[in-house]
Amino acid sequence: MDKKIVIALGGNAIQTSEGSAEAQRRAIRMTMQTLKPLFQSDNDIVISHGNGPQIGNLLIQQSQSDSEQTPAMPLDVCGSMTQGMIGYWLETEINRVLSEIGSDRAVGTIITRVEVDKDDPRFDRPTKPIGPFYTEEEMQELKEAQPEAIYKADSAGRGYRKVVASPLPISILEHKLISTLVEQKNIIIACGGGGVPVIKKDNTYEGVDAVIDKDFASEKLAALIDADTLMILTNVEHVYINFKEPNEEKLTDIDVETLKRYAKEGKFAEGSMLPKIEAAIDFVESGEHKEAIITNLENAYQTFDKQAGTHIHK
């Protein structure tokens, strides 16, 4: 039976050691070739992706060229810019694959806004570093211009970086549009970089200075469009408990209650595997017959035959 799948691409699907456009496009080309078997299926497909290195580079460029003539753009605008840039690259390479397999499916990018709660307590605990490193003197000057901004020293001694909040998504504003398009067999790219965080204000939505975790945004979208499967692609084939310890254990097929117990026991690293686990749990609990899969890019297609990956279910 055909399924509706949301595929959350990890940073290794785009990021390379070289930051040029051509290098990133080569990485995306390899990623899309790896996913070719999925495009040959009749599954409905939505692709989300990260944007950490890209928005970091863009914020550095904005900072270095900031002037009265070319004022730096705020974080929410930079987020939308990277959604468009990476979406364009993905469209180009997906079109290449579709042509190779003789498919007439269309592909398109939706610049996605993700609603957050203005009272989310995470706004009071900014933890997400963004943009360039500053010396202490530069940081103090920036603080004078923007007293509300928060900067933290880098643990590796590289200077200070601005930190912003990472609130939880409560809705995806474009989810109905995305659902309609994907049900017509279009391949849709959405929630890039976790989407642009917005709060409801007056009769519209306004961007806020924050970053949403890509996996949480992907989960929320998957639940809202009633997807069957949330596939989170990362750099390991399976989830492990006691990772890199003598009693390391690979998880291949696990129910959500057991996974919740492992998470509560601190079996997964914060800021690494834990957010993916939490997103997977939320999705599986969002409806009946939902499955979350965590694996690496190379084994994405094999997971549908249960030959690879960690499968999470009720």
PDB file of C-alpha atoms in Angstrom:
ATOM      1  CA  MET A   1       0.000   0.000   0.000  1.00  0.00           C
ATOM      2  CA  ASP A   2       1.283   3.451  -0.880  1.00  0.00           C
ATOM      3  CA  LYS A   3       2.266   5.627   2.065  1.00  0.00           C
ATOM      4  CA  LYS A   4       2.558   9.311   2.815  1.00  0.00           C
ATOM      5  CA  ILE A   5       6.126   9.880   4.005  1.00  0.00           C
ATOM      6  CA  VAL A   6       7.871  12.884   5.523  1.00  0.00           C
ATOM      7  CA  ILE A   7      11.650  12.571   5.091  1.00  0.00           C
ATOM      8  CA  ALA A   8      13.733  14.779   7.398  1.00  0.00           C
ATOM      9  CA  LEU A   9      17.199  15.123   5.864  1.00  0.00           C
ATOM     10  CA  GLY A  10      20.130  15.522   8.234  1.00  0.00           C
ATOM     11  CA  GLY A  11      22.919  18.029   7.730  1.00  0.00           C
ATOM     12  CA  ASN A  12      25.173  15.418   6.119  1.00  0.00           C
ATOM     13  CA  ALA A  13      22.786  15.326   3.148  1.00  0.00           C
ATOM     14  CA  ILE A  14      23.796  18.882   2.187  1.00  0.00           C
ATOM     15  CA  GLN A  15      26.812  19.953   4.209  1.00  0.00           C
ATOM     16  CA  THR A  16      30.358  19.438   2.990  1.00  0.00           C
ATOM     17  CA  SER A  17      33.730  20.612   4.260  1.00  0.00           C
ATOM     18  CA  GLU A  18      33.613  23.176   1.445  1.00  0.00           C
ATOM     19  CA  GLY A  19      30.939  25.860   1.693  1.00  0.00           C
ATOM     20  CA  SER A  20      30.666  26.789  -1.979  1.00  0.00           C
ATOM     21  CA  ALA A  21      27.371  26.510  -3.826  1.00  0.00           C
ATOM     22  CA  GLU A  22      28.811  23.942  -6.214  1.00  0.00           C
ATOM     23  CA  ALA A  23      30.086  21.706  -3.399  1.00  0.00           C
ATOM     24  CA  GLN A  24      26.710  21.759  -1.673  1.00  0.00           C
ATOM     25  CA  ARG A  25      24.918  21.040  -4.936  1.00  0.00           C
ATOM     26  CA  ARG A  26      27.187  18.037  -5.502  1.00  0.00           C
ATOM     27  CA  ALA A  27      26.324  16.729  -2.038  1.00  0.00           C
ATOM     28  CA  ILE A  28      22.600  17.175  -2.732  1.00  0.00           C
ATOM     29  CA  ARG A  29      22.983  15.417  -6.093  1.00  0.00           C
ATOM     30  CA  MET A  30      24.492  12.392  -4.368  1.00  0.00           C
ATOM     31  CA  THR A  31      21.735  12.464  -1.744  1.00  0.00           C
ATOM     32  CA  MET A  32      18.949  12.535  -4.311  1.00  0.00           C
ATOM     33  CA  GLN A  33      20.572   9.719  -6.298  1.00  0.00           C
ATOM     34  CA  THR A  34      20.634   7.664  -3.105  1.00  0.00           C
ATOM     35  CA  LEU A  35      16.917   8.353  -2.621  1.00  0.00           C
ATOM     36  CA  LYS A  36      16.082   7.472  -6.246  1.00  0.00           C
ATOM     37  CA  PRO A  37      14.246   4.216  -5.327  1.00  0.00           C
ATOM     38  CA  LEU A  38      11.854   6.256  -3.168  1.00  0.00           C
ATOM     39  CA  PHE A  39      11.042   8.537  -6.083  1.00  0.00           C
ATOM     40  CA  GLN A  40      10.350   5.470  -8.226  1.00  0.00           C
ATOM     41  CA  SER A  41       7.670   4.351  -5.757  1.00  0.00           C
ATOM     42  CA  ASP A  42       4.102   5.654  -5.684  1.00  0.00           C
ATOM     43  CA  ASN A  43       4.500   7.003  -2.145  1.00  0.00           C
ATOM     44  CA  ASP A  44       3.513  10.591  -1.392  1.00  0.00           C
ATOM     45  CA  ILE A  45       6.719  12.383  -0.412  1.00  0.00           C
ATOM     46  CA  VAL A  46       7.500  15.514   1.599  1.00  0.00           C
ATOM     47  CA  ILE A  47      11.140  16.438   2.239  1.00  0.00           C
ATOM     48  CA  SER A  48      12.367  18.651   5.056  1.00  0.00           C
ATOM     49  CA  HIS A  49      15.978  19.622   5.704  1.00  0.00           C
ATOM     50  CA  GLY A  50      18.361  21.418   8.015  1.00  0.00           C
ATOM     51  CA  ASN A  51      20.055  24.752   7.290  1.00  0.00           C
ATOM     52  CA  GLY A  52      22.550  25.242  10.125  1.00  0.00           C
ATOM     53  CA  PRO A  53      25.752  25.819   8.127  1.00  0.00           C
ATOM     54  CA  GLN A  54      23.936  27.784   5.425  1.00  0.00           C
ATOM     55  CA  ILE A  55      22.206  30.233   7.750  1.00  0.00           C
ATOM     56  CA  GLY A  56      25.416  30.545   9.759  1.00  0.00           C
ATOM     57  CA  ASN A  57      27.320  31.596   6.626  1.00  0.00           C
ATOM     58  CA  LEU A  58      24.536  33.951   5.587  1.00  0.00           C
ATOM     59  CA  LEU A  59      24.483  35.661   8.985  1.00  0.00           C
ATOM     60  CA  ILE A  60      28.254  36.173   8.761  1.00  0.00           C
ATOM     61  CA  GLN A  61      27.854  37.716   5.294  1.00  0.00           C
ATOM     62  CA  GLN A  62      25.053  39.957   6.583  1.00  0.00           C
ATOM     63  CA  SER A  63      27.153  41.067   9.539  1.00  0.00           C
ATOM     64  CA  GLN A  64      30.225  41.859   7.448  1.00  0.00           C
ATOM     65  CA  SER A  65      28.308  43.905   4.874  1.00  0.00           C
ATOM     66  CA  ASP A  66      26.052  45.720   7.347  1.00  0.00           C
ATOM     67  CA  SER A  67      25.801  49.418   6.533  1.00  0.00           C
ATOM     68  CA  GLU A  68      23.205  52.122   5.915  1.00  0.00           C
ATOM     69  CA  GLN A  69      23.170  51.159   2.240  1.00  0.00           C
ATOM     70  CA  THR A  70      23.036  47.379   2.849  1.00  0.00           C
ATOM     71  CA  PRO A  71      21.525  46.813   6.305  1.00  0.00           C
ATOM     72  CA  ALA A  72      21.773  43.295   7.719  1.00  0.00           C
ATOM     73  CA  MET A  73      18.601  41.254   7.503  1.00  0.00           C
ATOM     74  CA  PRO A  74      17.046  39.801  10.693  1.00  0.00           C
ATOM     75  CA  LEU A  75      17.173  36.108  11.558  1.00  0.00           C
ATOM     76  CA  ASP A  76      13.663  35.249  10.371  1.00  0.00           C
ATOM     77  CA  VAL A  77      14.357  36.768   6.951  1.00  0.00           C
ATOM     78  CA  CYS A  78      17.666  34.893   6.685  1.00  0.00           C
ATOM     79  CA  GLY A  79      15.799  31.700   7.522  1.00  0.00           C
ATOM     80  CA  SER A  80      13.394  32.234   4.645  1.00  0.00           C
ATOM     81  CA  MET A  81      16.298  33.047   2.313  1.00  0.00           C
ATOM     82  CA  THR A  82      18.044  29.747   3.083  1.00  0.00           C
ATOM     83  CA  GLN A  83      14.775  27.837   2.646  1.00  0.00           C
ATOM     84  CA  GLY A  84      14.544  29.221  -0.875  1.00  0.00           C
ATOM     85  CA  MET A  85      18.209  28.582  -1.677  1.00  0.00           C
ATOM     86  CA  ILE A  86      18.318  24.982  -0.475  1.00  0.00           C
ATOM     87  CA  GLY A  87      14.862  24.297  -1.894  1.00  0.00           C
ATOM     88  CA  TYR A  88      16.083  25.468  -5.291  1.00  0.00           C
ATOM     89  CA  TRP A  89      19.074  23.117  -5.129  1.00  0.00           C
ATOM     90  CA  LEU A  90      16.874  20.209  -4.071  1.00  0.00           C
ATOM     91  CA  GLU A  91      14.370  20.892  -6.844  1.00  0.00           C
ATOM     92  CA  THR A  92      17.148  20.908  -9.438  1.00  0.00           C
ATOM     93  CA  GLU A  93      18.501  17.524  -8.366  1.00  0.00           C
ATOM     94  CA  ILE A  94      15.094  15.924  -7.837  1.00  0.00           C
ATOM     95  CA  ASN A  95      14.159  16.995 -11.358  1.00  0.00           C
ATOM     96  CA  ARG A  96      17.332  15.295 -12.567  1.00  0.00           C
ATOM     97  CA  VAL A  97      16.318  12.027 -10.854  1.00  0.00           C
ATOM     98  CA  LEU A  98      12.706  12.228 -12.059  1.00  0.00           C
ATOM     99  CA  SER A  99      13.914  12.681 -15.628  1.00  0.00           C
ATOM    100  CA  GLU A 100      16.244   9.687 -15.308  1.00  0.00           C
ATOM    101  CA  ILE A 101      13.416   7.410 -14.144  1.00  0.00           C
ATOM    102  CA  GLY A 102      10.921   8.770 -16.666  1.00  0.00           C
ATOM    103  CA  SER A 103       8.566  10.272 -14.068  1.00  0.00           C
ATOM    104  CA  ASP A 104       6.325  13.258 -14.790  1.00  0.00           C
ATOM    105  CA  ARG A 105       5.890  14.137 -11.109  1.00  0.00           C
ATOM    106  CA  ALA A 106       6.408  17.795 -10.228  1.00  0.00           C
ATOM    107  CA  VAL A 107       8.525  19.127  -7.375  1.00  0.00           C
ATOM    108  CA  GLY A 108       8.215  22.427  -5.532  1.00  0.00           C
ATOM    109  CA  THR A 109       9.342  24.284  -2.414  1.00  0.00           C
ATOM    110  CA  ILE A 110       6.992  25.865   0.118  1.00  0.00           C
ATOM    111  CA  ILE A 111       8.551  28.628   2.203  1.00  0.00           C
ATOM    112  CA  THR A 112       7.167  27.416   5.515  1.00  0.00           C
ATOM    113  CA  ARG A 113       6.160  29.439   8.559  1.00  0.00           C
ATOM    114  CA  VAL A 114       5.954  27.583  11.856  1.00  0.00           C
ATOM    115  CA  GLU A 115       3.794  29.003  14.611  1.00  0.00           C
ATOM    116  CA  VAL A 116       5.217  29.069  18.129  1.00  0.00           C
ATOM    117  CA  ASP A 117       3.754  30.172  21.446  1.00  0.00           C
ATOM    118  CA  LYS A 118       4.968  33.612  22.513  1.00  0.00           C
ATOM    119  CA  ASP A 119       4.788  32.345  26.109  1.00  0.00           C
ATOM    120  CA  ASP A 120       6.889  29.245  25.455  1.00  0.00           C
ATOM    121  CA  PRO A 121       9.287  29.040  28.457  1.00  0.00           C
ATOM    122  CA  ARG A 122      12.103  28.213  26.042  1.00  0.00           C
ATOM    123  CA  PHE A 123      12.143  31.902  25.097  1.00  0.00           C
ATOM    124  CA  ASP A 124      13.516  32.531  28.580  1.00  0.00           C
ATOM    125  CA  ARG A 125      16.318  29.991  28.080  1.00  0.00           C
ATOM    126  CA  PRO A 126      18.063  30.781  24.779  1.00  0.00           C
ATOM    127  CA  THR A 127      20.563  28.051  23.943  1.00  0.00           C
ATOM    128  CA  LYS A 128      20.961  27.976  20.147  1.00  0.00           C
ATOM    129  CA  PRO A 129      24.207  29.639  18.938  1.00  0.00           C
ATOM    130  CA  ILE A 130      23.964  31.434  15.597  1.00  0.00           C
ATOM    131  CA  GLY A 131      26.080  33.638  13.388  1.00  0.00           C
ATOM    132  CA  PRO A 132      29.732  34.714  13.685  1.00  0.00           C
ATOM    133  CA  PHE A 133      32.122  34.681  16.638  1.00  0.00           C
ATOM    134  CA  TYR A 134      32.925  38.030  18.292  1.00  0.00           C
ATOM    135  CA  THR A 135      35.673  39.247  20.569  1.00  0.00           C
ATOM    136  CA  GLU A 136      34.610  40.427  24.013  1.00  0.00           C
ATOM    137  CA  GLU A 137      34.986  44.051  22.887  1.00  0.00           C
ATOM    138  CA  GLU A 138      32.842  43.483  19.788  1.00  0.00           C
ATOM    139  CA  MET A 139      30.262  41.665  21.879  1.00  0.00           C
ATOM    140  CA  GLN A 140      30.014  44.573  24.333  1.00  0.00           C
ATOM    141  CA  GLU A 141      29.479  47.024  21.461  1.00  0.00           C
ATOM    142  CA  LEU A 142      26.704  44.840  20.061  1.00  0.00           C
ATOM    143  CA  LYS A 143      25.096  44.620  23.493  1.00  0.00           C
ATOM    144  CA  GLU A 144      25.016  48.407  23.716  1.00  0.00           C
ATOM    145  CA  ALA A 145      23.135  48.588  20.418  1.00  0.00           C
ATOM    146  CA  GLN A 146      20.821  45.667  21.291  1.00  0.00           C
ATOM    147  CA  PRO A 147      20.650  45.237  25.078  1.00  0.00           C
ATOM    148  CA  GLU A 148      18.090  42.438  24.791  1.00  0.00           C
ATOM    149  CA  ALA A 149      20.454  40.211  22.771  1.00  0.00           C
ATOM    150  CA  ILE A 150      22.253  37.417  24.642  1.00  0.00           C
ATOM    151  CA  TYR A 151      25.813  36.267  23.889  1.00  0.00           C
ATOM    152  CA  LYS A 152      27.675  33.315  25.346  1.00  0.00           C
ATOM    153  CA  ALA A 153      31.356  32.402  25.354  1.00  0.00           C
ATOM    154  CA  ASP A 154      32.294  29.471  23.144  1.00  0.00           C
ATOM    155  CA  SER A 155      33.571  26.439  25.078  1.00  0.00           C
ATOM    156  CA  ALA A 156      36.484  26.084  22.633  1.00  0.00           C
ATOM    157  CA  GLY A 157      37.654  29.642  23.279  1.00  0.00           C
ATOM    158  CA  ARG A 158      36.774  30.983  19.826  1.00  0.00           C
ATOM    159  CA  GLY A 159      34.942  34.039  21.195  1.00  0.00           C
ATOM    160  CA  TYR A 160      31.327  34.946  21.826  1.00  0.00           C
ATOM    161  CA  ARG A 161      28.262  34.033  19.782  1.00  0.00           C
ATOM    162  CA  LYS A 162      24.698  35.213  19.916  1.00  0.00           C
ATOM    163  CA  VAL A 163      22.283  32.622  21.295  1.00  0.00           C
ATOM    164  CA  VAL A 164      18.561  32.507  20.553  1.00  0.00           C
ATOM    165  CA  ALA A 165      15.629  30.481  21.811  1.00  0.00           C
ATOM    166  CA  SER A 166      14.450  27.233  20.259  1.00  0.00           C
ATOM    167  CA  PRO A 167      10.685  27.129  20.964  1.00  0.00           C
ATOM    168  CA  LEU A 168       8.500  24.135  20.170  1.00  0.00           C
ATOM    169  CA  PRO A 169       6.269  24.292  17.075  1.00  0.00           C
ATOM    170  CA  ILE A 170       2.517  24.391  17.694  1.00  0.00           C
ATOM    171  CA  SER A 171       1.360  24.552  14.074  1.00  0.00           C
ATOM    172  CA  ILE A 172       2.574  24.707  10.472  1.00  0.00           C
ATOM    173  CA  LEU A 173       0.753  27.569   8.754  1.00  0.00           C
ATOM    174  CA  GLU A 174       1.015  26.068   5.275  1.00  0.00           C
ATOM    175  CA  HIS A 175       0.120  22.470   6.220  1.00  0.00           C
ATOM    176  CA  LYS A 176      -3.217  22.407   4.336  1.00  0.00           C
ATOM    177  CA  LEU A 177      -1.552  23.681   1.163  1.00  0.00           C
ATOM    178  CA  ILE A 178       1.255  21.142   1.537  1.00  0.00           C
ATOM    179  CA  SER A 179      -1.239  18.328   2.109  1.00  0.00           C
ATOM    180  CA  THR A 180      -3.225  19.220  -1.014  1.00  0.00           C
ATOM    181  CA  LEU A 181      -0.123  19.395  -3.196  1.00  0.00           C
ATOM    182  CA  VAL A 182       1.427  16.149  -1.967  1.00  0.00           C
ATOM    183  CA  GLU A 183      -1.836  14.209  -2.352  1.00  0.00           C
ATOM    184  CA  GLN A 184      -1.722  15.194  -6.025  1.00  0.00           C
ATOM    185  CA  LYS A 185       1.586  13.269  -6.257  1.00  0.00           C
ATOM    186  CA  ASN A 186       3.777  16.369  -6.214  1.00  0.00           C
ATOM    187  CA  ILE A 187       7.048  16.064  -4.295  1.00  0.00           C
ATOM    188  CA  ILE A 188       7.096  18.895  -1.778  1.00  0.00           C
ATOM    189  CA  ILE A 189      10.037  20.479   0.065  1.00  0.00           C
ATOM    190  CA  ALA A 190       8.936  22.163   3.289  1.00  0.00           C
ATOM    191  CA  CYS A 191       9.972  23.154   6.831  1.00  0.00           C
ATOM    192  CA  GLY A 192      13.518  23.923   5.699  1.00  0.00           C
ATOM    193  CA  GLY A 193      15.726  24.591   8.702  1.00  0.00           C
ATOM    194  CA  GLY A 194      12.735  24.012  10.970  1.00  0.00           C
ATOM    195  CA  GLY A 195      10.749  26.707   9.167  1.00  0.00           C
ATOM    196  CA  VAL A 196      10.497  30.406   9.982  1.00  0.00           C
ATOM    197  CA  PRO A 197       9.264  30.788  13.590  1.00  0.00           C
ATOM    198  CA  VAL A 198       6.293  33.158  13.822  1.00  0.00           C
ATOM    199  CA  ILE A 199       3.803  34.274  16.471  1.00  0.00           C
ATOM    200  CA  LYS A 200       0.234  35.410  15.922  1.00  0.00           C
ATOM    201  CA  LYS A 201      -0.032  39.189  16.119  1.00  0.00           C
ATOM    202  CA  ASP A 202      -3.015  41.357  15.251  1.00  0.00           C
ATOM    203  CA  ASN A 203      -4.416  39.925  12.002  1.00  0.00           C
ATOM    204  CA  THR A 204      -1.295  38.146  10.789  1.00  0.00           C
ATOM    205  CA  TYR A 205       1.875  36.376  11.901  1.00  0.00           C
ATOM    206  CA  GLU A 206       5.210  38.040  12.629  1.00  0.00           C
ATOM    207  CA  GLY A 207       8.670  36.450  12.639  1.00  0.00           C
ATOM    208  CA  VAL A 208      10.608  36.128  15.896  1.00  0.00           C
ATOM    209  CA  ASP A 209      14.305  35.865  16.726  1.00  0.00           C
ATOM    210  CA  ALA A 210      14.459  32.111  17.259  1.00  0.00           C
ATOM    211  CA  VAL A 211      15.374  28.793  15.654  1.00  0.00           C
ATOM    212  CA  ILE A 212      13.091  25.724  15.588  1.00  0.00           C
ATOM    213  CA  ASP A 213      14.552  22.236  15.727  1.00  0.00           C
ATOM    214  CA  LYS A 214      14.188  20.656  12.286  1.00  0.00           C
ATOM    215  CA  ASP A 215      13.063  17.283  13.623  1.00  0.00           C
ATOM    216  CA  PHE A 216      10.336  18.795  15.810  1.00  0.00           C
ATOM    217  CA  ALA A 217       9.039  20.873  12.882  1.00  0.00           C
ATOM    218  CA  SER A 218       9.107  17.799  10.615  1.00  0.00           C
ATOM    219  CA  GLU A 219       7.149  15.809  13.207  1.00  0.00           C
ATOM    220  CA  LYS A 220       4.526  18.522  13.542  1.00  0.00           C
ATOM    221  CA  LEU A 221       4.115  18.711   9.767  1.00  0.00           C
ATOM    222  CA  ALA A 222       3.899  14.910   9.456  1.00  0.00           C
ATOM    223  CA  ALA A 223       1.165  14.804  12.085  1.00  0.00           C
ATOM    224  CA  LEU A 224      -0.818  17.673  10.553  1.00  0.00           C
ATOM    225  CA  ILE A 225      -0.845  16.196   7.039  1.00  0.00           C
ATOM    226  CA  ASP A 226      -1.690  12.732   8.445  1.00  0.00           C
ATOM    227  CA  ALA A 227       1.485  11.091   7.168  1.00  0.00           C
ATOM    228  CA  ASP A 228       1.955   7.364   7.716  1.00  0.00           C
ATOM    229  CA  THR A 229       5.704   7.499   8.220  1.00  0.00           C
ATOM    230  CA  LEU A 230       8.208  10.000   9.596  1.00  0.00           C
ATOM    231  CA  MET A 231      11.703   9.093   8.429  1.00  0.00           C
ATOM    232  CA  ILE A 232      14.509  10.927  10.217  1.00  0.00           C
ATOM    233  CA  LEU A 233      17.811  10.550   8.373  1.00  0.00           C
ATOM    234  CA  THR A 234      20.965  11.052  10.399  1.00  0.00           C
ATOM    235  CA  ASN A 235      24.548   9.750  10.349  1.00  0.00           C
ATOM    236  CA  VAL A 236      23.969   6.333  11.979  1.00  0.00           C
ATOM    237  CA  GLU A 237      22.074   3.309  10.648  1.00  0.00           C
ATOM    238  CA  HIS A 238      20.393   2.564  13.970  1.00  0.00           C
ATOM    239  CA  VAL A 239      19.586   4.149  17.295  1.00  0.00           C
ATOM    240  CA  TYR A 240      21.642   2.721  20.167  1.00  0.00           C
ATOM    241  CA  ILE A 241      21.318   2.757  23.907  1.00  0.00           C
ATOM    242  CA  ASN A 242      24.556   3.100  25.866  1.00  0.00           C
ATOM    243  CA  PHE A 243      26.139   4.360  22.646  1.00  0.00           C
ATOM    244  CA  LYS A 244      29.898   3.673  22.424  1.00  0.00           C
ATOM    245  CA  GLU A 245      29.839   1.938  25.800  1.00  0.00           C
ATOM    246  CA  PRO A 246      30.819  -1.719  26.439  1.00  0.00           C
ATOM    247  CA  ASN A 247      27.117  -2.584  26.852  1.00  0.00           C
ATOM    248  CA  GLU A 248      26.043  -0.774  23.672  1.00  0.00           C
ATOM    249  CA  GLU A 249      22.769  -2.148  22.261  1.00  0.00           C
ATOM    250  CA  LYS A 250      21.333  -1.602  18.777  1.00  0.00           C
ATOM    251  CA  LEU A 251      17.605  -0.884  18.530  1.00  0.00           C
ATOM    252  CA  THR A 252      15.909  -2.240  15.405  1.00  0.00           C
ATOM    253  CA  ASP A 253      12.211  -2.575  16.281  1.00  0.00           C
ATOM    254  CA  ILE A 254      10.856  -0.928  19.401  1.00  0.00           C
ATOM    255  CA  ASP A 255       7.527   0.150  20.855  1.00  0.00           C
ATOM    256  CA  VAL A 256       7.044   3.728  21.901  1.00  0.00           C
ATOM    257  CA  GLU A 257       6.543   2.999  25.611  1.00  0.00           C
ATOM    258  CA  THR A 258       9.902   1.260  25.860  1.00  0.00           C
ATOM    259  CA  LEU A 259      11.553   4.098  23.975  1.00  0.00           C
ATOM    260  CA  LYS A 260      10.011   6.645  26.350  1.00  0.00           C
ATOM    261  CA  ARG A 261      11.433   4.708  29.286  1.00  0.00           C
ATOM    262  CA  TYR A 262      14.904   4.702  27.736  1.00  0.00           C
ATOM    263  CA  ALA A 263      14.665   8.449  27.122  1.00  0.00           C
ATOM    264  CA  LYS A 264      13.605   9.082  30.722  1.00  0.00           C
ATOM    265  CA  GLU A 265      16.583   7.033  31.890  1.00  0.00           C
ATOM    266  CA  GLY A 266      18.926   9.328  29.945  1.00  0.00           C
ATOM    267  CA  LYS A 267      19.969   6.751  27.358  1.00  0.00           C
ATOM    268  CA  PHE A 268      20.167   9.326  24.531  1.00  0.00           C
ATOM    269  CA  ALA A 269      22.437  12.355  24.223  1.00  0.00           C
ATOM    270  CA  GLU A 270      20.825  15.769  24.545  1.00  0.00           C
ATOM    271  CA  GLY A 271      21.306  17.970  21.499  1.00  0.00           C
ATOM    272  CA  SER A 272      22.114  14.903  19.398  1.00  0.00           C
ATOM    273  CA  MET A 273      19.866  11.818  19.344  1.00  0.00           C
ATOM    274  CA  LEU A 274      17.397  12.889  22.047  1.00  0.00           C
ATOM    275  CA  PRO A 275      15.487  15.468  19.929  1.00  0.00           C
ATOM    276  CA  LYS A 276      15.069  12.856  17.181  1.00  0.00           C
ATOM    277  CA  ILE A 277      13.761  10.342  19.720  1.00  0.00           C
ATOM    278  CA  GLU A 278      11.324  12.900  21.159  1.00  0.00           C
ATOM    279  CA  ALA A 279      10.085  13.833  17.674  1.00  0.00           C
ATOM    280  CA  ALA A 280       9.633  10.157  16.781  1.00  0.00           C
ATOM    281  CA  ILE A 281       7.646   9.505  19.977  1.00  0.00           C
ATOM    282  CA  ASP A 282       5.376  12.511  19.382  1.00  0.00           C
ATOM    283  CA  PHE A 283       4.643  11.404  15.832  1.00  0.00           C
ATOM    284  CA  VAL A 284       3.862   7.784  16.685  1.00  0.00           C
ATOM    285  CA  GLU A 285       1.499   8.979  19.415  1.00  0.00           C
ATOM    286  CA  SER A 286      -0.245  11.455  17.062  1.00  0.00           C
ATOM    287  CA  GLY A 287      -2.559   8.828  15.539  1.00  0.00           C
ATOM    288  CA  GLU A 288      -3.195   5.201  14.757  1.00  0.00           C
ATOM    289  CA  HIS A 289      -0.828   3.045  12.688  1.00  0.00           C
ATOM    290  CA  LYS A 290       1.962   5.643  12.657  1.00  0.00           C
ATOM    291  CA  GLU A 291       5.589   4.616  12.307  1.00  0.00           C
ATOM    292  CA  ALA A 292       8.779   6.575  12.810  1.00  0.00           C
ATOM    293  CA  ILE A 293      12.071   5.404  11.332  1.00  0.00           C
ATOM    294  CA  ILE A 294      15.527   6.655  12.277  1.00  0.00           C
ATOM    295  CA  THR A 295      18.397   5.597  10.027  1.00  0.00           C
ATOM    296  CA  ASN A 296      21.131   6.935   7.783  1.00  0.00           C
ATOM    297  CA  LEU A 297      20.828   8.160   4.227  1.00  0.00           C
ATOM    298  CA  GLU A 298      22.453   5.098   2.672  1.00  0.00           C
ATOM    299  CA  ASN A 299      19.819   2.752   4.102  1.00  0.00           C
ATOM    300  CA  ALA A 300      16.734   4.921   3.650  1.00  0.00           C
ATOM    301  CA  TYR A 301      15.028   2.733   1.064  1.00  0.00           C
ATOM    302  CA  GLN A 302      15.965  -0.558   2.751  1.00  0.00           C
ATOM    303  CA  THR A 303      14.070   0.477   5.863  1.00  0.00           C
ATOM    304  CA  PHE A 304      10.746  -0.144   4.130  1.00  0.00           C
ATOM    305  CA  ASP A 305      11.559  -3.863   3.994  1.00  0.00           C
ATOM    306  CA  LYS A 306      12.653  -3.740   7.660  1.00  0.00           C
ATOM    307  CA  GLN A 307      16.221  -4.477   6.497  1.00  0.00           C
ATOM    308  CA  ALA A 308      17.734  -1.445   8.203  1.00  0.00           C
ATOM    309  CA  GLY A 309      17.045   1.365  10.624  1.00  0.00           C
ATOM    310  CA  THR A 310      15.256   1.701  13.935  1.00  0.00           C
ATOM    311  CA  HIS A 311      11.484   1.290  13.604  1.00  0.00           C
ATOM    312  CA  ILE A 312       9.297   2.892  16.279  1.00  0.00           C
ATOM    313  CA  HIS A 313       5.611   2.014  16.630  1.00  0.00           C
ATOM    314  CA  LYS A 314       2.819   1.729  19.188  1.00  0.00           C
TER     315      LYS A 314
END
